[in-house]
Amino acid sequence: MLRVLFVCLGNICRSPTAEGIFSHKVAAAGLAGRIESDSAGTSAWHAGEAPDGRAQEEAERRGIDIGRQRSRAVVSSDFEAFDLILAMDSENLRELKSRCPQDLQGKLHRLLDYAPQGEHRDVPDPYYGGPQGFARVFDMIDDACDGLLAAVRRDHLG
Ligand code: 4NP
């Protein structure tokens, strides 16, 4: 089993969206038995909460249910438990690098480094903006998850 963890700041907007999109693609590809995913936040500010209503609505509009996810903070055992740990932005990546043991740092990447078009490196934080921000974030994550799944199939599943 390959384990993938998506990480943002609050674990209520971007990373639950990424987990929902990625697991949907994994299931559609018939790989649910080979790839597992989860999401977490570098902060515990929203621990125990469901995803932001705006993120849930945008996902729902695209046919993906993220409503059963609950926010949790990244814990040190995540660096062992997961094979790939994908930060939504450079700040999240910097935070993960500061906590991750040196020999496991190769697991850390930015999600958008897998995006087919490399225009953006960071998924912008949509929390303080309007609903269009959530639609844009969904599109960026959706593209990157296509690239991620292709890379995982090539590099990890053989
Ligand atoms: P996320 O968005 O990191 O994509 O879940 C945020 C959610 C909450 C806050 C910031 C970003 N906050 O400041 O509470």
Short mmCIF file of N, CA and C and ligand atoms in Angstrom, two decimals:
data_model
loop_
_atom_site.label_atom_id
_atom_site.label_comp_id
_atom_site.label_asym_id
_atom_site.label_seq_id
_atom_site.Cartn_x
_atom_site.Cartn_y
_atom_site.Cartn_z
N MET A 1 0.84 -1.21 0.00
CA MET A 1 0.00 0.00 0.00
C MET A 1 0.87 1.25 0.00
N LEU A 2 0.58 2.16 -0.93
CA LEU A 2 1.28 3.45 -0.94
C LEU A 2 0.41 4.47 -0.19
N ARG A 3 1.04 5.17 0.74
CA ARG A 3 0.28 6.13 1.57
C ARG A 3 0.70 7.56 1.26
N VAL A 4 -0.33 8.40 0.98
CA VAL A 4 -0.10 9.79 0.57
C VAL A 4 -0.81 10.71 1.56
N LEU A 5 -0.09 11.71 2.07
CA LEU A 5 -0.68 12.68 3.00
C LEU A 5 -0.64 14.08 2.39
N PHE A 6 -1.81 14.74 2.36
CA PHE A 6 -1.91 16.11 1.87
C PHE A 6 -1.93 17.05 3.07
N VAL A 7 -1.14 18.13 3.00
CA VAL A 7 -0.99 19.01 4.16
C VAL A 7 -1.19 20.48 3.78
N CYS A 8 -2.03 21.18 4.56
CA CYS A 8 -2.11 22.65 4.45
C CYS A 8 -2.02 23.24 5.85
N LEU A 9 -2.49 24.45 6.02
CA LEU A 9 -2.36 25.12 7.32
C LEU A 9 -3.47 24.69 8.29
N GLY A 10 -4.72 24.83 7.86
CA GLY A 10 -5.84 24.59 8.77
C GLY A 10 -6.47 23.21 8.64
N ASN A 11 -6.16 22.52 7.52
CA ASN A 11 -6.78 21.22 7.21
C ASN A 11 -8.31 21.32 7.18
N ILE A 12 -8.81 22.46 6.69
CA ILE A 12 -10.26 22.57 6.46
C ILE A 12 -10.60 23.07 5.05
N CYS A 13 -9.62 23.54 4.28
CA CYS A 13 -9.91 24.01 2.92
C CYS A 13 -9.14 23.22 1.86
N ARG A 14 -7.83 23.49 1.74
CA ARG A 14 -7.07 22.94 0.62
C ARG A 14 -6.77 21.46 0.74
N SER A 15 -6.24 21.01 1.88
CA SER A 15 -5.82 19.60 1.94
C SER A 15 -7.00 18.62 1.99
N PRO A 16 -8.13 18.95 2.63
CA PRO A 16 -9.29 18.02 2.51
C PRO A 16 -9.80 17.95 1.06
N THR A 17 -9.74 19.11 0.36
CA THR A 17 -10.12 19.12 -1.06
C THR A 17 -9.19 18.21 -1.86
N ALA A 18 -7.89 18.34 -1.61
CA ALA A 18 -6.91 17.50 -2.32
C ALA A 18 -7.15 16.02 -2.04
N GLU A 19 -7.40 15.69 -0.78
CA GLU A 19 -7.63 14.28 -0.44
C GLU A 19 -8.88 13.75 -1.14
N GLY A 20 -9.93 14.58 -1.17
CA GLY A 20 -11.17 14.17 -1.81
C GLY A 20 -11.00 13.95 -3.31
N ILE A 21 -10.30 14.87 -3.95
CA ILE A 21 -10.08 14.77 -5.40
C ILE A 21 -9.18 13.57 -5.71
N PHE A 22 -8.09 13.44 -4.96
CA PHE A 22 -7.13 12.37 -5.25
C PHE A 22 -7.76 11.00 -5.02
N SER A 23 -8.48 10.83 -3.91
CA SER A 23 -9.05 9.50 -3.65
C SER A 23 -10.13 9.16 -4.67
N HIS A 24 -10.82 10.19 -5.19
CA HIS A 24 -11.80 9.99 -6.26
C HIS A 24 -11.10 9.46 -7.53
N LYS A 25 -9.98 10.07 -7.87
CA LYS A 25 -9.23 9.63 -9.06
C LYS A 25 -8.64 8.23 -8.85
N VAL A 26 -8.16 7.98 -7.65
CA VAL A 26 -7.59 6.66 -7.34
C VAL A 26 -8.66 5.58 -7.49
N ALA A 27 -9.85 5.85 -6.97
CA ALA A 27 -10.94 4.87 -7.08
C ALA A 27 -11.34 4.67 -8.53
N ALA A 28 -11.43 5.78 -9.29
CA ALA A 28 -11.82 5.69 -10.70
C ALA A 28 -10.80 4.90 -11.51
N ALA A 29 -9.54 4.93 -11.07
CA ALA A 29 -8.47 4.20 -11.77
C ALA A 29 -8.39 2.74 -11.30
N GLY A 30 -9.26 2.37 -10.35
CA GLY A 30 -9.24 1.00 -9.85
C GLY A 30 -8.07 0.70 -8.93
N LEU A 31 -7.52 1.76 -8.30
CA LEU A 31 -6.32 1.59 -7.48
C LEU A 31 -6.58 1.76 -5.98
N ALA A 32 -7.86 1.72 -5.60
CA ALA A 32 -8.20 1.96 -4.19
C ALA A 32 -7.55 0.95 -3.26
N GLY A 33 -7.27 -0.23 -3.75
CA GLY A 33 -6.61 -1.24 -2.92
C GLY A 33 -5.11 -1.07 -2.82
N ARG A 34 -4.56 -0.11 -3.58
CA ARG A 34 -3.10 0.04 -3.59
C ARG A 34 -2.60 1.39 -3.10
N ILE A 35 -3.52 2.38 -3.07
CA ILE A 35 -3.13 3.73 -2.64
C ILE A 35 -4.12 4.22 -1.60
N GLU A 36 -3.58 4.68 -0.46
CA GLU A 36 -4.40 5.27 0.60
C GLU A 36 -4.01 6.73 0.75
N SER A 37 -4.98 7.59 1.11
CA SER A 37 -4.61 8.98 1.35
C SER A 37 -5.31 9.53 2.58
N ASP A 38 -4.72 10.60 3.11
CA ASP A 38 -5.26 11.29 4.28
C ASP A 38 -4.84 12.74 4.16
N SER A 39 -5.34 13.59 5.06
CA SER A 39 -4.92 14.99 5.06
C SER A 39 -4.73 15.46 6.49
N ALA A 40 -3.94 16.52 6.65
CA ALA A 40 -3.64 17.06 7.98
C ALA A 40 -3.22 18.51 7.84
N GLY A 41 -3.16 19.22 8.98
CA GLY A 41 -2.76 20.63 8.98
C GLY A 41 -1.47 20.83 9.75
N THR A 42 -0.69 21.85 9.36
CA THR A 42 0.49 22.18 10.17
C THR A 42 0.05 22.83 11.48
N SER A 43 -1.18 23.37 11.53
CA SER A 43 -1.74 23.90 12.77
C SER A 43 -2.83 22.96 13.27
N ALA A 44 -3.18 23.09 14.56
CA ALA A 44 -4.30 22.34 15.14
C ALA A 44 -5.50 23.25 15.38
N TRP A 45 -5.49 24.44 14.73
CA TRP A 45 -6.51 25.46 15.00
C TRP A 45 -7.93 24.96 14.80
N HIS A 46 -8.12 24.07 13.85
CA HIS A 46 -9.48 23.60 13.53
C HIS A 46 -9.66 22.12 13.81
N ALA A 47 -8.81 21.56 14.66
CA ALA A 47 -8.84 20.12 14.93
C ALA A 47 -10.25 19.66 15.31
N GLY A 48 -10.69 18.60 14.69
CA GLY A 48 -12.00 18.02 14.97
C GLY A 48 -13.12 18.58 14.11
N GLU A 49 -12.83 19.67 13.39
CA GLU A 49 -13.88 20.31 12.57
C GLU A 49 -14.00 19.66 11.19
N ALA A 50 -15.22 19.74 10.64
CA ALA A 50 -15.46 19.34 9.25
C ALA A 50 -14.84 20.40 8.33
N PRO A 51 -14.62 20.06 7.05
CA PRO A 51 -14.11 21.06 6.11
C PRO A 51 -15.00 22.31 6.05
N ASP A 52 -14.37 23.45 5.73
CA ASP A 52 -15.07 24.72 5.54
C ASP A 52 -16.26 24.50 4.58
N GLY A 53 -17.38 25.11 4.91
CA GLY A 53 -18.59 24.94 4.10
C GLY A 53 -18.40 25.30 2.64
N ARG A 54 -17.55 26.31 2.38
CA ARG A 54 -17.31 26.73 0.99
C ARG A 54 -16.52 25.67 0.22
N ALA A 55 -15.59 25.01 0.91
CA ALA A 55 -14.83 23.92 0.28
C ALA A 55 -15.75 22.73 0.03
N GLN A 56 -16.63 22.45 0.99
CA GLN A 56 -17.59 21.35 0.81
C GLN A 56 -18.52 21.61 -0.38
N GLU A 57 -18.99 22.87 -0.48
CA GLU A 57 -19.91 23.21 -1.58
C GLU A 57 -19.24 23.08 -2.94
N GLU A 58 -18.00 23.58 -3.03
CA GLU A 58 -17.30 23.50 -4.31
C GLU A 58 -17.07 22.04 -4.70
N ALA A 59 -16.67 21.22 -3.74
CA ALA A 59 -16.43 19.80 -4.02
C ALA A 59 -17.74 19.12 -4.43
N GLU A 60 -18.81 19.44 -3.71
CA GLU A 60 -20.13 18.87 -4.00
C GLU A 60 -20.57 19.20 -5.43
N ARG A 61 -20.31 20.46 -5.83
CA ARG A 61 -20.65 20.92 -7.17
C ARG A 61 -19.93 20.10 -8.25
N ARG A 62 -18.74 19.56 -7.89
CA ARG A 62 -17.96 18.75 -8.83
C ARG A 62 -18.16 17.25 -8.60
N GLY A 63 -19.12 16.92 -7.72
CA GLY A 63 -19.43 15.50 -7.51
C GLY A 63 -18.55 14.78 -6.52
N ILE A 64 -17.92 15.54 -5.62
CA ILE A 64 -17.03 14.91 -4.63
C ILE A 64 -17.48 15.29 -3.22
N ASP A 65 -17.63 14.28 -2.37
CA ASP A 65 -18.09 14.50 -1.00
C ASP A 65 -16.89 14.52 -0.05
N ILE A 66 -16.62 15.68 0.56
CA ILE A 66 -15.52 15.75 1.53
C ILE A 66 -16.06 15.97 2.95
N GLY A 67 -17.38 15.88 3.11
CA GLY A 67 -18.03 16.27 4.36
C GLY A 67 -17.73 15.39 5.56
N ARG A 68 -17.24 14.18 5.31
CA ARG A 68 -16.97 13.29 6.45
C ARG A 68 -15.55 13.43 6.99
N GLN A 69 -14.73 14.24 6.32
CA GLN A 69 -13.36 14.43 6.83
C GLN A 69 -13.40 15.30 8.09
N ARG A 70 -12.41 15.09 8.95
CA ARG A 70 -12.28 15.92 10.16
C ARG A 70 -10.84 16.39 10.27
N SER A 71 -10.69 17.67 10.62
CA SER A 71 -9.36 18.26 10.68
C SER A 71 -8.51 17.65 11.79
N ARG A 72 -7.24 17.45 11.48
CA ARG A 72 -6.28 17.03 12.50
C ARG A 72 -4.93 17.67 12.19
N ALA A 73 -4.10 17.78 13.21
CA ALA A 73 -2.76 18.33 13.01
C ALA A 73 -1.81 17.22 12.55
N VAL A 74 -0.78 17.61 11.82
CA VAL A 74 0.32 16.69 11.49
C VAL A 74 0.97 16.24 12.80
N VAL A 75 1.27 14.94 12.90
CA VAL A 75 1.99 14.42 14.07
C VAL A 75 3.31 13.79 13.59
N SER A 76 4.27 13.65 14.51
CA SER A 76 5.61 13.23 14.08
C SER A 76 5.60 11.83 13.45
N SER A 77 4.67 10.97 13.88
CA SER A 77 4.61 9.62 13.29
C SER A 77 4.17 9.64 11.83
N ASP A 78 3.56 10.75 11.37
CA ASP A 78 3.17 10.86 9.96
C ASP A 78 4.39 10.73 9.03
N PHE A 79 5.53 11.22 9.49
CA PHE A 79 6.72 11.20 8.63
C PHE A 79 7.19 9.77 8.37
N GLU A 80 6.90 8.87 9.29
CA GLU A 80 7.19 7.45 9.10
C GLU A 80 6.06 6.76 8.34
N ALA A 81 4.82 7.10 8.71
CA ALA A 81 3.65 6.33 8.25
C ALA A 81 3.33 6.55 6.77
N PHE A 82 3.67 7.74 6.25
CA PHE A 82 3.31 8.06 4.87
C PHE A 82 4.53 8.00 3.95
N ASP A 83 4.28 7.64 2.69
CA ASP A 83 5.36 7.52 1.71
C ASP A 83 5.59 8.84 0.97
N LEU A 84 4.50 9.58 0.77
CA LEU A 84 4.58 10.89 0.10
C LEU A 84 3.80 11.88 0.94
N ILE A 85 4.40 13.04 1.21
CA ILE A 85 3.76 14.07 2.02
C ILE A 85 3.77 15.35 1.20
N LEU A 86 2.57 15.81 0.83
CA LEU A 86 2.45 16.86 -0.18
C LEU A 86 1.90 18.14 0.42
N ALA A 87 2.73 19.17 0.42
CA ALA A 87 2.36 20.47 0.98
C ALA A 87 1.61 21.29 -0.06
N MET A 88 0.60 22.02 0.39
CA MET A 88 -0.18 22.86 -0.52
C MET A 88 0.57 24.13 -0.92
N ASP A 89 1.46 24.63 -0.05
CA ASP A 89 2.24 25.81 -0.44
C ASP A 89 3.63 25.76 0.19
N SER A 90 4.43 26.74 -0.18
CA SER A 90 5.84 26.74 0.23
C SER A 90 6.00 26.94 1.73
N GLU A 91 5.06 27.68 2.32
CA GLU A 91 5.10 27.89 3.77
C GLU A 91 4.82 26.57 4.50
N ASN A 92 3.82 25.82 4.03
CA ASN A 92 3.53 24.49 4.62
C ASN A 92 4.76 23.58 4.46
N LEU A 93 5.42 23.65 3.29
CA LEU A 93 6.59 22.80 3.04
C LEU A 93 7.73 23.16 3.99
N ARG A 94 7.93 24.46 4.18
CA ARG A 94 8.99 24.92 5.10
C ARG A 94 8.72 24.41 6.51
N GLU A 95 7.46 24.48 6.92
CA GLU A 95 7.09 24.02 8.26
C GLU A 95 7.32 22.50 8.38
N LEU A 96 6.92 21.74 7.37
CA LEU A 96 7.13 20.28 7.40
C LEU A 96 8.62 19.96 7.46
N LYS A 97 9.42 20.68 6.67
CA LYS A 97 10.87 20.42 6.65
C LYS A 97 11.49 20.65 8.02
N SER A 98 10.97 21.65 8.73
CA SER A 98 11.54 21.97 10.05
C SER A 98 11.20 20.89 11.08
N ARG A 99 10.18 20.07 10.81
CA ARG A 99 9.77 19.04 11.79
C ARG A 99 10.18 17.63 11.38
N CYS A 100 10.49 17.43 10.11
CA CYS A 100 10.70 16.07 9.59
C CYS A 100 12.15 15.63 9.81
N PRO A 101 12.35 14.40 10.30
CA PRO A 101 13.72 13.88 10.44
C PRO A 101 14.46 13.94 9.10
N GLN A 102 15.76 14.21 9.17
CA GLN A 102 16.58 14.43 7.97
C GLN A 102 16.45 13.28 6.97
N ASP A 103 16.46 12.04 7.45
CA ASP A 103 16.47 10.88 6.54
C ASP A 103 15.12 10.65 5.87
N LEU A 104 14.08 11.39 6.28
CA LEU A 104 12.76 11.21 5.68
C LEU A 104 12.34 12.41 4.83
N GLN A 105 13.23 13.39 4.71
CA GLN A 105 12.86 14.62 4.01
C GLN A 105 12.55 14.41 2.52
N GLY A 106 13.05 13.31 1.97
CA GLY A 106 12.78 12.99 0.56
C GLY A 106 11.31 12.72 0.29
N LYS A 107 10.52 12.50 1.35
CA LYS A 107 9.08 12.26 1.18
C LYS A 107 8.31 13.56 0.96
N LEU A 108 8.94 14.70 1.26
CA LEU A 108 8.24 15.99 1.26
C LEU A 108 8.32 16.67 -0.11
N HIS A 109 7.17 17.09 -0.61
CA HIS A 109 7.10 17.80 -1.90
C HIS A 109 5.96 18.81 -1.84
N ARG A 110 5.99 19.76 -2.79
CA ARG A 110 4.81 20.61 -2.98
C ARG A 110 3.89 19.91 -3.97
N LEU A 111 2.58 19.93 -3.70
CA LEU A 111 1.63 19.29 -4.61
C LEU A 111 1.77 19.83 -6.02
N LEU A 112 1.92 21.16 -6.15
CA LEU A 112 1.92 21.75 -7.50
C LEU A 112 3.19 21.44 -8.28
N ASP A 113 4.19 20.82 -7.63
CA ASP A 113 5.34 20.35 -8.40
C ASP A 113 4.93 19.19 -9.31
N TYR A 114 3.76 18.62 -9.08
CA TYR A 114 3.23 17.55 -9.95
C TYR A 114 2.26 18.08 -11.00
N ALA A 115 1.98 19.38 -10.98
CA ALA A 115 1.01 19.94 -11.94
C ALA A 115 1.61 19.90 -13.34
N PRO A 116 0.82 19.48 -14.34
CA PRO A 116 1.33 19.39 -15.70
C PRO A 116 1.84 20.73 -16.23
N GLN A 117 1.14 21.81 -15.94
CA GLN A 117 1.64 23.13 -16.31
C GLN A 117 2.21 23.80 -15.07
N GLY A 118 3.49 24.13 -15.15
CA GLY A 118 4.20 24.57 -13.94
C GLY A 118 4.13 26.06 -13.68
N GLU A 119 2.97 26.67 -13.91
CA GLU A 119 2.89 28.11 -13.76
C GLU A 119 2.92 28.55 -12.28
N HIS A 120 2.23 27.78 -11.43
CA HIS A 120 2.17 28.11 -10.01
C HIS A 120 2.83 27.03 -9.18
N ARG A 121 3.46 27.43 -8.10
CA ARG A 121 4.06 26.47 -7.17
C ARG A 121 3.22 26.31 -5.90
N ASP A 122 2.41 27.33 -5.60
CA ASP A 122 1.64 27.34 -4.36
C ASP A 122 0.15 27.35 -4.64
N VAL A 123 -0.62 26.53 -3.92
CA VAL A 123 -2.08 26.63 -3.94
C VAL A 123 -2.43 27.76 -2.98
N PRO A 124 -3.03 28.86 -3.47
CA PRO A 124 -3.29 30.00 -2.58
C PRO A 124 -4.30 29.65 -1.50
N ASP A 125 -4.10 30.24 -0.31
CA ASP A 125 -5.01 30.01 0.81
C ASP A 125 -6.33 30.72 0.52
N PRO A 126 -7.44 29.97 0.39
CA PRO A 126 -8.72 30.60 0.00
C PRO A 126 -9.55 31.06 1.20
N TYR A 127 -9.03 30.86 2.42
CA TYR A 127 -9.86 31.00 3.63
C TYR A 127 -10.45 32.39 3.79
N TYR A 128 -9.66 33.43 3.50
CA TYR A 128 -10.14 34.79 3.73
C TYR A 128 -10.79 35.43 2.50
N GLY A 129 -10.92 34.65 1.41
CA GLY A 129 -11.51 35.21 0.19
C GLY A 129 -12.93 34.71 -0.06
N GLY A 130 -13.41 34.92 -1.29
CA GLY A 130 -14.78 34.53 -1.65
C GLY A 130 -14.84 33.16 -2.29
N PRO A 131 -16.04 32.77 -2.75
CA PRO A 131 -16.23 31.43 -3.32
C PRO A 131 -15.44 31.19 -4.61
N GLN A 132 -15.12 32.28 -5.38
CA GLN A 132 -14.33 32.05 -6.61
C GLN A 132 -12.96 31.50 -6.26
N GLY A 133 -12.45 31.90 -5.10
CA GLY A 133 -11.15 31.39 -4.65
C GLY A 133 -11.19 29.88 -4.48
N PHE A 134 -12.30 29.37 -4.00
CA PHE A 134 -12.44 27.93 -3.79
C PHE A 134 -12.55 27.18 -5.12
N ALA A 135 -13.19 27.82 -6.11
CA ALA A 135 -13.29 27.19 -7.43
C ALA A 135 -11.91 27.13 -8.08
N ARG A 136 -11.13 28.20 -7.95
CA ARG A 136 -9.80 28.24 -8.54
C ARG A 136 -8.89 27.22 -7.87
N VAL A 137 -8.95 27.18 -6.55
CA VAL A 137 -8.15 26.21 -5.79
C VAL A 137 -8.52 24.78 -6.20
N PHE A 138 -9.81 24.52 -6.38
CA PHE A 138 -10.24 23.19 -6.80
C PHE A 138 -9.59 22.82 -8.14
N ASP A 139 -9.63 23.76 -9.10
CA ASP A 139 -9.06 23.50 -10.43
C ASP A 139 -7.56 23.22 -10.37
N MET A 140 -6.85 24.03 -9.58
CA MET A 140 -5.39 23.85 -9.47
C MET A 140 -5.07 22.48 -8.88
N ILE A 141 -5.79 22.12 -7.83
CA ILE A 141 -5.55 20.84 -7.15
C ILE A 141 -5.92 19.67 -8.07
N ASP A 142 -7.02 19.84 -8.81
CA ASP A 142 -7.49 18.79 -9.71
C ASP A 142 -6.42 18.48 -10.77
N ASP A 143 -5.86 19.51 -11.38
CA ASP A 143 -4.78 19.34 -12.37
C ASP A 143 -3.58 18.63 -11.76
N ALA A 144 -3.17 19.12 -10.59
CA ALA A 144 -1.97 18.56 -9.95
C ALA A 144 -2.19 17.10 -9.58
N CYS A 145 -3.42 16.74 -9.18
CA CYS A 145 -3.70 15.35 -8.78
C CYS A 145 -3.62 14.41 -9.98
N ASP A 146 -3.93 14.91 -11.19
CA ASP A 146 -3.72 14.09 -12.39
C ASP A 146 -2.23 13.77 -12.55
N GLY A 147 -1.40 14.81 -12.41
CA GLY A 147 0.05 14.63 -12.52
C GLY A 147 0.58 13.74 -11.41
N LEU A 148 0.05 13.93 -10.22
CA LEU A 148 0.48 13.12 -9.07
C LEU A 148 0.16 11.64 -9.31
N LEU A 149 -1.06 11.36 -9.75
CA LEU A 149 -1.44 9.96 -9.95
C LEU A 149 -0.58 9.31 -11.04
N ALA A 150 -0.30 10.08 -12.10
CA ALA A 150 0.57 9.55 -13.17
C ALA A 150 1.97 9.25 -12.62
N ALA A 151 2.49 10.16 -11.80
CA ALA A 151 3.83 9.97 -11.23
C ALA A 151 3.86 8.78 -10.27
N VAL A 152 2.81 8.63 -9.49
CA VAL A 152 2.73 7.52 -8.53
C VAL A 152 2.69 6.19 -9.28
N ARG A 153 1.91 6.15 -10.35
CA ARG A 153 1.81 4.90 -11.14
C ARG A 153 3.16 4.55 -11.73
N ARG A 154 3.88 5.58 -12.21
CA ARG A 154 5.17 5.38 -12.87
C ARG A 154 6.26 5.01 -11.86
N ASP A 155 6.31 5.73 -10.75
CA ASP A 155 7.45 5.62 -9.84
C ASP A 155 7.24 4.68 -8.67
N HIS A 156 5.99 4.42 -8.30
CA HIS A 156 5.77 3.66 -7.07
C HIS A 156 5.01 2.36 -7.29
N LEU A 157 4.18 2.28 -8.30
CA LEU A 157 3.36 1.08 -8.45
C LEU A 157 3.92 0.09 -9.46
N GLY A 158 4.81 0.56 -10.29
CA GLY A 158 5.45 -0.33 -11.29
C GLY A 158 4.46 -0.88 -12.25
P1 4NP B 1 -6.41 25.73 4.73
O1 4NP B 1 -7.04 27.19 4.91
O2 4NP B 1 -4.99 25.82 5.23
O3 4NP B 1 -6.47 25.51 3.25
O4 4NP B 1 -7.26 24.77 5.52
C1 4NP B 1 -7.05 27.87 6.13
C2 4NP B 1 -8.01 27.59 7.09
C3 4NP B 1 -8.03 28.28 8.26
C4 4NP B 1 -7.11 29.29 8.49
C5 4NP B 1 -6.15 29.58 7.53
C6 4NP B 1 -6.12 28.86 6.35
N1 4NP B 1 -7.15 30.05 9.69
O5 4NP B 1 -6.40 31.04 9.80
O6 4NP B 1 -7.93 29.69 10.61
#
